[in-house]
Amino acid sequence: SQELEQSPQSLIVQEGKNLTINCTSSKTLYGLYWYKQKYGEGLIFLMMLQKGGEEKSHEKITAKLDEKKQQSSLHITASQPSHAGIYLCGADDGYALNFGKGTSLLVTP
Amino acid sequence: GAVVSQHPSWVICKSGTSVKIECRSLDFQATTMFWYRQFPKQSLMLMATSNEGSKATYEQGVEKDKFLINHASLTLSTLTVTSAHPEDSSFYICSARETGNYEQYFGPGTRLTVT
């Protein structure tokens, strides 16, 4: 089965700072999803990447999939308290989504 | 965008009773729906895949007799936790894949507490 490793597990950044979350797969990624979740709530879809080298941005969040399609990064520019939450990467194996363990982000004033 | 709802959003039940959770695709038809479970501070774990009109496919380690899944229509899948025990307390999230589409849409989740 496909395993996803996320790093770091948790992150505390000061408001206004940039940050990066990484997601590494044990197998080639054919569809990589990024979600945000507040604990005990549903998932908020952020972005989906499929092609090697692909990069997508939405507001202050940018996600990239490397050329080899085994690693993705999520970059937040000028973080805000509203960015706080758990970020999950999910890999589509053509059947269902397998998720990483998540990265917990806290943004301090 | 596509919307998936879950009902109830939270439920408390006594040990030994059964609880049914509904997952509905509100504005699209979903041939396939997925059920995930999430324990505190852990990631989502796929429990089973539900296909309309056929038996669900369960992941290894998930008891099919305990977690009954029914997908009777293209917009509704149900998960019934039978003879619930405190260790079944968790956050259950469903997702739905629109027929002919690749993307999955997630419901808001159901928090189950078994006392």
Coordinates of N, CA and C in Angstrom, one line a residue:
Chain A
S1 N 0.8 -1.2 0.0 CA 0.0 0.0 0.0 C 0.9 1.2 0.0
Q2 N 0.3 2.3 -0.5 CA 1.0 3.6 -0.5 C 1.1 4.2 0.8
E3 N 2.3 4.6 1.2 CA 2.5 5.3 2.5 C 2.9 6.8 2.2
L4 N 2.3 7.6 3.0 CA 2.6 9.0 2.9 C 3.3 9.5 4.2
E5 N 4.4 10.2 4.1 CA 5.1 10.7 5.2 C 5.0 12.2 5.2
Q6 N 4.5 12.8 6.2 CA 4.4 14.3 6.3 C 5.4 14.8 7.3
S7 N 6.0 16.0 6.9 CA 6.9 16.6 7.8 C 6.7 18.1 7.7
P8 N 6.9 18.9 8.8 CA 7.0 18.4 10.2 C 5.6 17.9 10.7
Q9 N 5.6 17.2 11.8 CA 4.4 16.8 12.4 C 3.6 17.9 13.0
S10 N 4.3 18.9 13.5 CA 3.7 20.1 14.0 C 4.6 21.3 13.8
L11 N 3.9 22.4 13.7 CA 4.6 23.7 13.4 C 4.0 24.8 14.1
I12 N 4.8 25.7 14.7 CA 4.4 26.9 15.3 C 5.1 28.0 14.7
V13 N 4.4 28.9 14.0 CA 5.1 30.0 13.4 C 4.4 31.3 13.8
Q14 N 5.2 32.4 13.7 CA 4.7 33.7 14.1 C 3.9 34.3 12.9
E15 N 2.9 35.0 13.2 CA 2.1 35.6 12.1 C 3.0 36.4 11.2
G16 N 2.7 36.2 9.9 CA 3.5 36.9 8.9 C 4.7 36.1 8.3
K17 N 5.0 35.0 9.0 CA 6.2 34.2 8.5 C 5.7 33.2 7.5
N18 N 6.6 32.8 6.7 CA 6.4 31.8 5.7 C 6.7 30.4 6.2
L19 N 6.0 29.4 5.7 CA 6.3 28.0 6.1 C 6.0 27.0 5.0
T20 N 6.6 25.9 5.2 CA 6.5 24.8 4.2 C 6.2 23.5 4.8
I21 N 5.3 22.7 4.3 CA 5.0 21.4 4.8 C 5.3 20.4 3.6
N22 N 5.9 19.3 3.9 CA 6.3 18.3 2.9 C 5.5 17.0 3.0
C23 N 5.3 16.4 1.9 CA 4.6 15.1 1.9 C 5.4 14.2 0.9
T24 N 5.9 13.1 1.4 CA 6.7 12.2 0.6 C 6.0 10.9 0.5
S25 N 5.9 10.4 -0.7 CA 5.2 9.1 -0.9 C 6.2 8.0 -1.1
S26 N 5.8 6.8 -0.8 CA 6.6 5.6 -1.0 C 6.5 5.1 -2.4
K27 N 5.5 5.6 -3.1 CA 5.3 5.2 -4.5 C 5.0 6.4 -5.4
T28 N 5.0 6.3 -6.6 CA 4.7 7.4 -7.6 C 3.3 7.9 -7.3
L29 N 3.2 9.2 -7.3 CA 1.9 9.8 -7.0 C 1.1 10.0 -8.3
Y30 N -0.1 9.6 -8.4 CA -0.9 9.8 -9.6 C -1.9 10.9 -9.4
G31 N -2.1 11.2 -8.2 CA -3.0 12.3 -7.8 C -2.7 12.6 -6.3
L32 N -2.3 13.9 -6.1 CA -2.0 14.2 -4.7 C -2.9 15.4 -4.3
Y33 N -3.6 15.2 -3.2 CA -4.5 16.2 -2.7 C -4.0 16.8 -1.4
W34 N -4.3 18.1 -1.3 CA -4.0 18.8 0.0 C -5.3 19.2 0.6
Y35 N -5.5 18.9 1.9 CA -6.7 19.3 2.6 C -6.3 20.0 3.9
K36 N -7.2 20.8 4.4 CA -7.0 21.5 5.7 C -8.2 21.0 6.5
Q37 N -7.9 20.7 7.8 CA -8.9 20.3 8.7 C -8.8 21.0 10.1
K38 N -9.9 21.4 10.6 CA -9.8 21.9 12.0 C -10.3 20.7 12.8
Y39 N -9.6 20.4 13.9 CA -9.9 19.2 14.6 C -11.4 19.0 14.9
G40 N -11.9 17.8 14.6 CA -13.3 17.5 14.8 C -14.2 18.0 13.8
E41 N -13.6 18.5 12.7 CA -14.5 19.0 11.6 C -14.1 18.3 10.3
G42 N -14.9 18.7 9.3 CA -14.6 18.0 8.0 C -13.4 18.6 7.3
L43 N -13.1 18.0 6.1 CA -12.0 18.4 5.4 C -12.3 19.6 4.4
I44 N -11.4 20.5 4.3 CA -11.5 21.6 3.3 C -10.5 21.3 2.2
F45 N -11.0 21.1 1.0 CA -10.2 20.9 -0.1 C -9.3 22.1 -0.5
L46 N -8.0 21.9 -0.6 CA -7.2 23.0 -1.0 C -6.8 22.9 -2.5
M47 N -6.1 21.9 -2.8 CA -5.6 21.7 -4.2 C -5.3 20.3 -4.5
M48 N -5.3 20.0 -5.8 CA -5.0 18.7 -6.3 C -3.9 18.8 -7.4
L49 N -2.9 18.0 -7.3 CA -1.8 18.0 -8.3 C -1.7 16.6 -8.9
Q50 N -1.5 16.6 -10.2 CA -1.4 15.4 -11.0 C -0.1 15.2 -11.8
K51 N 0.3 16.3 -12.3 CA 1.5 16.2 -13.3 C 2.8 16.6 -12.6
G52 N 3.8 15.9 -13.0 CA 5.1 16.1 -12.5 C 5.5 17.6 -12.7
G53 N 6.0 18.2 -11.7 CA 6.4 19.6 -11.9 C 5.3 20.6 -11.7
E54 N 4.1 20.1 -11.5 CA 2.9 21.0 -11.4 C 3.0 21.8 -10.2
E55 N 2.5 23.1 -10.3 CA 2.4 24.0 -9.2 C 1.1 24.7 -9.3
K56 N 0.4 24.8 -8.1 CA -0.9 25.5 -8.1 C -0.9 26.5 -6.9
S57 N -1.5 27.6 -7.1 CA -1.6 28.6 -6.0 C -3.1 29.0 -5.8
H58 N -3.4 29.2 -4.5 CA -4.7 29.8 -4.2 C -4.5 30.7 -3.0
E59 N -4.7 32.0 -3.2 CA -4.5 33.0 -2.3 C -3.0 32.9 -1.8
K60 N -2.7 32.7 -0.6 CA -1.3 32.6 -0.1 C -0.8 31.2 0.0
I61 N -1.4 30.3 -0.5 CA -1.0 28.9 -0.4 C -0.6 28.4 -1.8
T62 N 0.6 27.8 -1.9 CA 1.1 27.2 -3.1 C 1.5 25.8 -2.9
A63 N 1.1 24.9 -3.8 CA 1.5 23.5 -3.7 C 2.2 23.1 -4.9
K64 N 3.2 22.2 -4.7 CA 4.0 21.8 -5.9 C 4.1 20.2 -5.8
L65 N 4.2 19.7 -7.0 CA 4.5 18.2 -7.1 C 5.8 18.1 -7.8
D66 N 6.8 17.4 -7.3 CA 8.1 17.3 -8.0 C 8.0 16.5 -9.2
E67 N 9.1 16.6 -10.0 CA 9.1 16.0 -11.3 C 9.0 14.5 -11.3
K68 N 9.5 13.9 -10.2 CA 9.5 12.5 -10.1 C 8.1 12.0 -9.5
K69 N 7.3 12.9 -9.1 CA 6.0 12.6 -8.6 C 6.0 11.7 -7.4
Q70 N 6.9 12.0 -6.5 CA 7.0 11.3 -5.2 C 7.0 12.2 -4.0
Q71 N 7.0 13.5 -4.3 CA 7.1 14.4 -3.2 C 6.3 15.7 -3.5
S72 N 5.6 16.2 -2.6 CA 4.8 17.4 -2.7 C 5.1 18.3 -1.6
S73 N 5.0 19.6 -1.8 CA 5.2 20.6 -0.7 C 4.1 21.6 -0.8
L74 N 3.7 22.1 0.4 CA 2.7 23.1 0.5 C 3.4 24.3 1.2
H75 N 3.3 25.4 0.6 CA 4.0 26.6 1.1 C 2.9 27.7 1.4
I76 N 3.0 28.2 2.6 CA 2.1 29.3 3.0 C 3.0 30.6 3.1
T77 N 2.6 31.6 2.4 CA 3.3 32.9 2.5 C 2.6 33.8 3.5
A78 N 3.4 34.5 4.3 CA 2.8 35.5 5.2 C 1.6 34.9 6.0
S79 N 1.9 33.9 6.8 CA 0.9 33.2 7.5 C 0.0 34.1 8.4
Q80 N -1.2 33.7 8.5 CA -2.2 34.4 9.3 C -2.9 33.4 10.3
P81 N -3.5 33.9 11.4 CA -4.1 33.0 12.3 C -5.2 32.1 11.6
S82 N -5.8 32.6 10.6 CA -6.8 31.8 9.9 C -6.2 30.5 9.2
H83 N -4.9 30.5 9.0 CA -4.2 29.4 8.4 C -4.0 28.2 9.4
A84 N -4.3 28.5 10.7 CA -4.1 27.4 11.7 C -5.0 26.2 11.4
G85 N -4.5 25.0 11.7 CA -5.3 23.8 11.5 C -4.4 22.7 11.2
I86 N -5.0 21.6 10.8 CA -4.2 20.4 10.4 C -4.2 20.3 8.9
Y87 N -3.1 20.1 8.3 CA -2.9 20.0 6.9 C -2.6 18.5 6.6
L88 N -3.4 18.0 5.7 CA -3.3 16.6 5.3 C -3.0 16.4 3.8
C89 N -2.1 15.6 3.5 CA -1.9 15.3 2.1 C -2.5 13.9 1.9
G90 N -3.1 13.7 0.7 CA -3.8 12.4 0.4 C -3.4 12.0 -1.0
A91 N -3.1 10.7 -1.1 CA -2.7 10.2 -2.4 C -3.8 9.3 -3.0
D92 N -4.2 9.5 -4.2 CA -5.2 8.7 -4.9 C -4.6 7.5 -5.5
D93 N -4.9 6.4 -5.1 CA -4.3 5.2 -5.7 C -5.2 4.6 -6.7
G94 N -6.1 5.4 -7.2 CA -7.0 4.9 -8.2 C -8.3 4.3 -7.6
Y95 N -8.3 4.2 -6.3 CA -9.4 3.5 -5.6 C -9.9 4.4 -4.6
A96 N -9.1 4.7 -3.6 CA -9.5 5.6 -2.5 C -8.3 6.5 -2.2
L97 N -8.5 7.4 -1.3 CA -7.4 8.3 -0.8 C -6.7 7.7 0.4
N98 N -5.4 7.7 0.4 CA -4.6 7.3 1.5 C -4.0 8.6 2.1
F99 N -4.1 8.8 3.4 CA -3.7 10.1 3.9 C -2.4 10.0 4.7
G100 N -1.7 11.1 4.8 CA -0.5 11.2 5.7 C -1.1 11.4 7.1
K101 N -0.2 11.5 8.0 CA -0.6 11.7 9.4 C -1.0 13.1 9.8
G102 N -0.7 14.0 8.8 CA -1.1 15.4 9.1 C 0.0 16.2 9.7
T103 N -0.1 17.5 9.5 CA 0.8 18.5 10.1 C -0.1 19.5 10.8
S104 N 0.2 19.7 12.1 CA -0.6 20.6 12.9 C 0.1 22.0 12.9
L105 N -0.6 23.0 12.4 CA -0.1 24.3 12.3 C -0.7 25.3 13.3
L106 N 0.1 26.0 14.0 CA -0.4 27.0 14.9 C 0.3 28.3 14.6
V107 N -0.5 29.3 14.4 CA 0.1 30.6 14.0 C -0.1 31.6 15.2
T108 N 1.0 32.1 15.7 CA 0.9 32.9 16.9 C 1.0 34.4 16.5
P109 N 0.4 35.3 17.4 CA 0.4 36.7 17.0 C 1.8 37.3 17.1
Chain B
G1 N -20.1 24.1 -5.9 CA -19.4 22.9 -5.9 C -20.2 21.8 -5.3
A2 N -19.7 20.5 -5.5 CA -20.4 19.4 -5.0 C -20.4 19.4 -3.4
V3 N -21.6 19.0 -2.9 CA -21.8 19.1 -1.5 C -22.1 17.7 -0.9
V4 N -21.5 17.3 0.1 CA -21.8 16.0 0.8 C -22.2 16.3 2.2
S5 N -23.3 15.8 2.7 CA -23.8 16.0 4.0 C -23.7 14.7 4.8
Q6 N -23.6 14.9 6.1 CA -23.6 13.7 7.0 C -24.6 14.0 8.1
H7 N -25.3 13.0 8.6 CA -26.2 13.1 9.7 C -26.2 11.9 10.5
P8 N -26.1 12.0 11.8 CA -26.1 13.3 12.6 C -24.6 13.9 12.5
S9 N -24.5 15.1 13.0 CA -23.1 15.6 13.1 C -22.4 15.1 14.4
W10 N -23.2 14.8 15.4 CA -22.6 14.2 16.5 C -23.7 13.3 17.2
V11 N -23.3 12.3 17.9 CA -24.2 11.4 18.5 C -23.5 10.7 19.7
I12 N -24.3 10.6 20.8 CA -23.8 9.9 22.0 C -24.8 8.7 22.2
C13 N -24.2 7.5 22.4 CA -25.0 6.4 22.6 C -24.5 5.5 23.7
K14 N -25.3 4.6 24.2 CA -24.8 3.7 25.2 C -24.2 2.5 24.7
S15 N -23.3 2.0 25.4 CA -22.6 0.7 25.0 C -23.6 -0.4 24.7
G16 N -23.4 -1.1 23.6 CA -24.3 -2.2 23.2 C -25.4 -1.8 22.3
T17 N -25.6 -0.5 22.1 CA -26.7 -0.1 21.1 C -26.0 0.1 19.7
S18 N -26.9 0.3 18.7 CA -26.4 0.5 17.4 C -26.7 1.9 16.9
V19 N -25.9 2.4 16.1 CA -26.0 3.8 15.6 C -25.8 3.8 14.1
K20 N -26.7 4.6 13.5 CA -26.7 4.7 12.0 C -26.2 6.1 11.6
I21 N -25.3 6.2 10.7 CA -24.8 7.5 10.2 C -25.1 7.5 8.7
E22 N -25.6 8.7 8.3 CA -26.0 8.8 6.9 C -25.0 9.7 6.2
C23 N -24.7 9.4 4.9 CA -23.9 10.2 4.1 C -24.7 10.5 2.8
R24 N -24.9 11.7 2.5 CA -25.7 12.1 1.3 C -24.9 13.0 0.3
S25 N -24.9 12.7 -0.9 CA -24.4 13.6 -1.9 C -25.6 14.5 -2.4
L26 N -25.5 15.8 -2.1 CA -26.7 16.6 -2.3 C -27.0 17.1 -3.7
D27 N -26.0 17.3 -4.5 CA -26.2 17.8 -5.8 C -25.5 17.1 -6.9
F28 N -25.2 15.8 -6.6 CA -24.6 15.0 -7.7 C -24.9 13.5 -7.3
Q29 N -24.7 12.7 -8.3 CA -24.8 11.2 -8.1 C -23.5 10.6 -7.8
A30 N -23.4 9.7 -6.8 CA -22.2 9.1 -6.4 C -22.3 7.6 -6.5
T31 N -21.6 7.1 -7.5 CA -21.6 5.6 -7.6 C -20.8 5.0 -6.4
T32 N -19.8 5.7 -6.0 CA -18.9 5.2 -5.0 C -18.8 6.2 -3.8
M33 N -18.9 5.7 -2.6 CA -18.7 6.5 -1.4 C -17.7 5.8 -0.5
F34 N -17.0 6.5 0.3 CA -16.0 6.0 1.1 C -16.2 6.4 2.6
W35 N -15.9 5.5 3.5 CA -16.0 5.8 4.9 C -14.7 5.7 5.5
Y36 N -14.4 6.8 6.3 CA -13.1 7.0 7.0 C -13.4 7.1 8.5
R37 N -12.4 6.8 9.2 CA -12.4 6.9 10.7 C -11.2 7.7 11.1
Q38 N -11.4 8.6 12.0 CA -10.3 9.4 12.5 C -10.3 9.4 14.0
F39 N -9.2 8.9 14.6 CA -9.1 9.0 16.1 C -8.4 10.3 16.4
P40 N -8.5 10.7 17.7 CA -7.9 12.0 18.1 C -6.5 12.2 17.7
K41 N -6.2 13.2 17.1 CA -4.8 13.6 16.7 C -4.2 12.6 15.8
Q42 N -5.0 11.9 15.0 CA -4.5 10.9 14.1 C -5.1 11.2 12.7
S43 N -4.6 10.6 11.7 CA -5.0 10.8 10.3 C -6.3 10.0 10.0
L44 N -6.8 10.2 8.9 CA -8.0 9.5 8.4 C -7.6 8.1 8.0
M45 N -8.3 7.1 8.4 CA -8.1 5.8 8.0 C -9.3 5.3 7.2
L46 N -9.0 4.8 6.0 CA -10.1 4.3 5.2 C -10.7 3.0 5.8
M47 N -12.0 3.0 6.0 CA -12.6 1.8 6.6 C -13.2 0.9 5.5
A48 N -13.9 1.5 4.5 CA -14.6 0.7 3.5 C -15.0 1.6 2.3
T49 N -15.1 0.9 1.2 CA -15.6 1.5 0.0 C -17.0 1.0 -0.3
S50 N -17.9 1.9 -0.5 CA -19.3 1.5 -0.8 C -19.7 1.8 -2.2
N51 N -20.1 0.8 -2.9 CA -20.6 1.0 -4.3 C -22.1 0.8 -4.4
E52 N -22.7 1.7 -5.1 CA -24.2 1.6 -5.2 C -24.7 0.3 -5.7
G53 N -25.6 -0.4 -5.0 CA -26.1 -1.6 -5.5 C -25.3 -2.8 -5.2
S54 N -24.2 -2.7 -4.6 CA -23.4 -3.9 -4.4 C -22.8 -3.9 -2.9
K55 N -22.2 -5.0 -2.6 CA -21.6 -5.1 -1.2 C -20.4 -4.1 -1.1
A56 N -20.3 -3.7 0.1 CA -19.1 -2.8 0.4 C -17.8 -3.6 0.5
T57 N -16.7 -3.0 0.2 CA -15.4 -3.6 0.3 C -14.7 -3.0 1.5
Y58 N -14.4 -3.9 2.4 CA -13.8 -3.4 3.7 C -12.3 -3.5 3.7
E59 N -11.6 -2.6 4.3 CA -10.2 -2.6 4.5 C -9.8 -3.7 5.5
Q60 N -8.6 -4.1 5.4 CA -8.1 -5.1 6.3 C -8.2 -4.6 7.8
G61 N -8.7 -5.5 8.6 CA -8.8 -5.1 10.0 C -10.1 -4.5 10.4
V62 N -11.0 -4.2 9.5 CA -12.3 -3.6 9.8 C -13.3 -4.7 9.7
E63 N -14.1 -4.8 10.8 CA -15.1 -5.9 11.0 C -16.3 -5.5 10.2
K64 N -16.6 -6.3 9.2 CA -17.8 -6.0 8.4 C -19.1 -6.2 9.1
D65 N -19.1 -7.1 10.1 CA -20.3 -7.4 10.8 C -20.6 -6.3 11.9
K66 N -19.6 -5.6 12.2 CA -19.7 -4.5 13.2 C -20.1 -3.2 12.5
F67 N -19.5 -3.0 11.4 CA -19.7 -1.7 10.6 C -20.4 -2.1 9.3
L68 N -21.8 -2.0 9.4 CA -22.6 -2.3 8.3 C -22.8 -1.2 7.4
I69 N -22.5 -1.4 6.1 CA -22.6 -0.3 5.1 C -23.6 -0.7 4.1
N70 N -24.5 0.3 3.8 CA -25.5 0.1 2.8 C -25.5 1.3 1.8
H71 N -25.5 1.0 0.6 CA -25.4 2.1 -0.4 C -26.6 1.9 -1.4
A72 N -27.8 2.1 -0.9 CA -29.0 1.7 -1.7 C -29.3 2.7 -2.8
S73 N -28.8 3.9 -2.8 CA -29.1 4.8 -3.9 C -27.9 5.5 -4.3
L74 N -27.9 6.3 -5.4 CA -26.8 7.0 -5.9 C -26.5 8.2 -5.1
T75 N -27.3 8.5 -4.1 CA -27.1 9.7 -3.3 C -27.0 9.4 -1.8
L76 N -27.1 8.2 -1.4 CA -27.1 7.9 0.0 C -26.3 6.6 0.4
S77 N -25.4 6.7 1.3 CA -24.8 5.6 1.9 C -24.9 5.7 3.4
T78 N -25.1 4.5 4.1 CA -25.2 4.6 5.5 C -24.2 3.6 6.2
L79 N -23.7 4.1 7.3 CA -22.8 3.3 8.1 C -23.5 3.0 9.4
T80 N -23.7 1.7 9.8 CA -24.3 1.4 11.1 C -23.3 0.7 11.9
V81 N -23.0 1.3 13.1 CA -22.1 0.8 14.0 C -23.0 -0.1 15.0
T82 N -22.8 -1.4 14.9 CA -23.6 -2.3 15.7 C -22.9 -2.6 17.0
S83 N -23.8 -2.8 18.0 CA -23.3 -3.1 19.3 C -22.0 -2.3 19.7
A84 N -22.3 -1.0 19.7 CA -21.2 -0.1 19.9 C -20.5 -0.2 21.2
H85 N -19.2 0.0 21.2 CA -18.4 0.0 22.5 C -17.6 1.3 22.6
P86 N -17.2 1.6 23.8 CA -16.4 2.9 23.9 C -15.3 3.0 22.9
E87 N -14.6 1.9 22.6 CA -13.5 2.0 21.7 C -13.9 2.4 20.2
D88 N -15.2 2.3 20.0 CA -15.7 2.8 18.7 C -15.9 4.3 18.6
S89 N -15.7 4.9 19.7 CA -15.9 6.4 19.8 C -14.8 7.0 18.8
S90 N -15.2 7.8 17.9 CA -14.3 8.3 16.9 C -15.0 9.3 16.1
F91 N -14.3 9.9 15.1 CA -14.9 10.8 14.2 C -15.0 10.1 12.8
Y92 N -16.2 10.0 12.3 CA -16.4 9.2 11.1 C -16.7 10.2 9.9
I93 N -15.9 10.1 8.9 CA -16.1 11.0 7.7 C -16.4 10.2 6.5
C94 N -17.3 10.6 5.7 CA -17.6 9.9 4.4 C -17.1 10.9 3.3
S95 N -16.8 10.2 2.2 CA -16.6 11.0 1.0 C -17.3 10.4 -0.2
A96 N -17.6 11.1 -1.2 CA -18.3 10.6 -2.4 C -17.6 11.0 -3.6
R97 N -17.6 10.0 -4.5 CA -17.0 10.3 -5.8 C -18.1 10.4 -6.9
E98 N -18.1 11.5 -7.5 CA -19.2 11.7 -8.5 C -19.0 10.7 -9.7
T99 N -20.1 10.2 -10.1 CA -20.0 9.2 -11.2 C -19.3 9.8 -12.4
G100 N -18.3 9.2 -12.9 CA -17.6 9.6 -14.1 C -16.5 10.7 -13.7
N101 N -16.4 11.0 -12.5 CA -15.4 12.1 -12.0 C -14.4 11.4 -11.2
Y102 N -13.2 12.1 -11.1 CA -12.1 11.5 -10.4 C -12.0 12.0 -8.9
E103 N -12.6 13.2 -8.7 CA -12.4 13.8 -7.4 C -13.4 13.3 -6.4
Q104 N -12.9 13.3 -5.1 CA -13.7 12.9 -4.0 C -14.2 14.2 -3.2
Y105 N -15.4 14.2 -2.7 CA -15.9 15.3 -1.9 C -16.2 14.7 -0.5
F106 N -15.7 15.5 0.5 CA -15.9 15.0 1.8 C -17.1 15.6 2.6
G107 N -17.7 14.8 3.4 CA -18.7 15.3 4.3 C -18.1 16.0 5.5
P108 N -18.9 16.6 6.3 CA -18.4 17.3 7.5 C -18.0 16.4 8.7
G109 N -18.3 15.2 8.6 CA -18.0 14.3 9.7 C -19.1 14.1 10.7
T110 N -19.0 13.0 11.4 CA -19.9 12.6 12.5 C -19.1 12.2 13.7
R111 N -19.3 12.9 14.8 CA -18.6 12.5 16.0 C -19.4 11.5 16.8
L112 N -18.9 10.3 17.0 CA -19.6 9.3 17.8 C -18.9 9.1 19.2
T113 N -19.7 9.2 20.2 CA -19.2 9.0 21.5 C -20.1 7.8 22.1
V114 N -19.4 6.8 22.5 CA -20.1 5.6 23.1 C -19.8 5.6 24.6
T115 N -20.8 5.7 25.4 CA -20.6 5.7 26.9 C -20.8 4.4 27.6

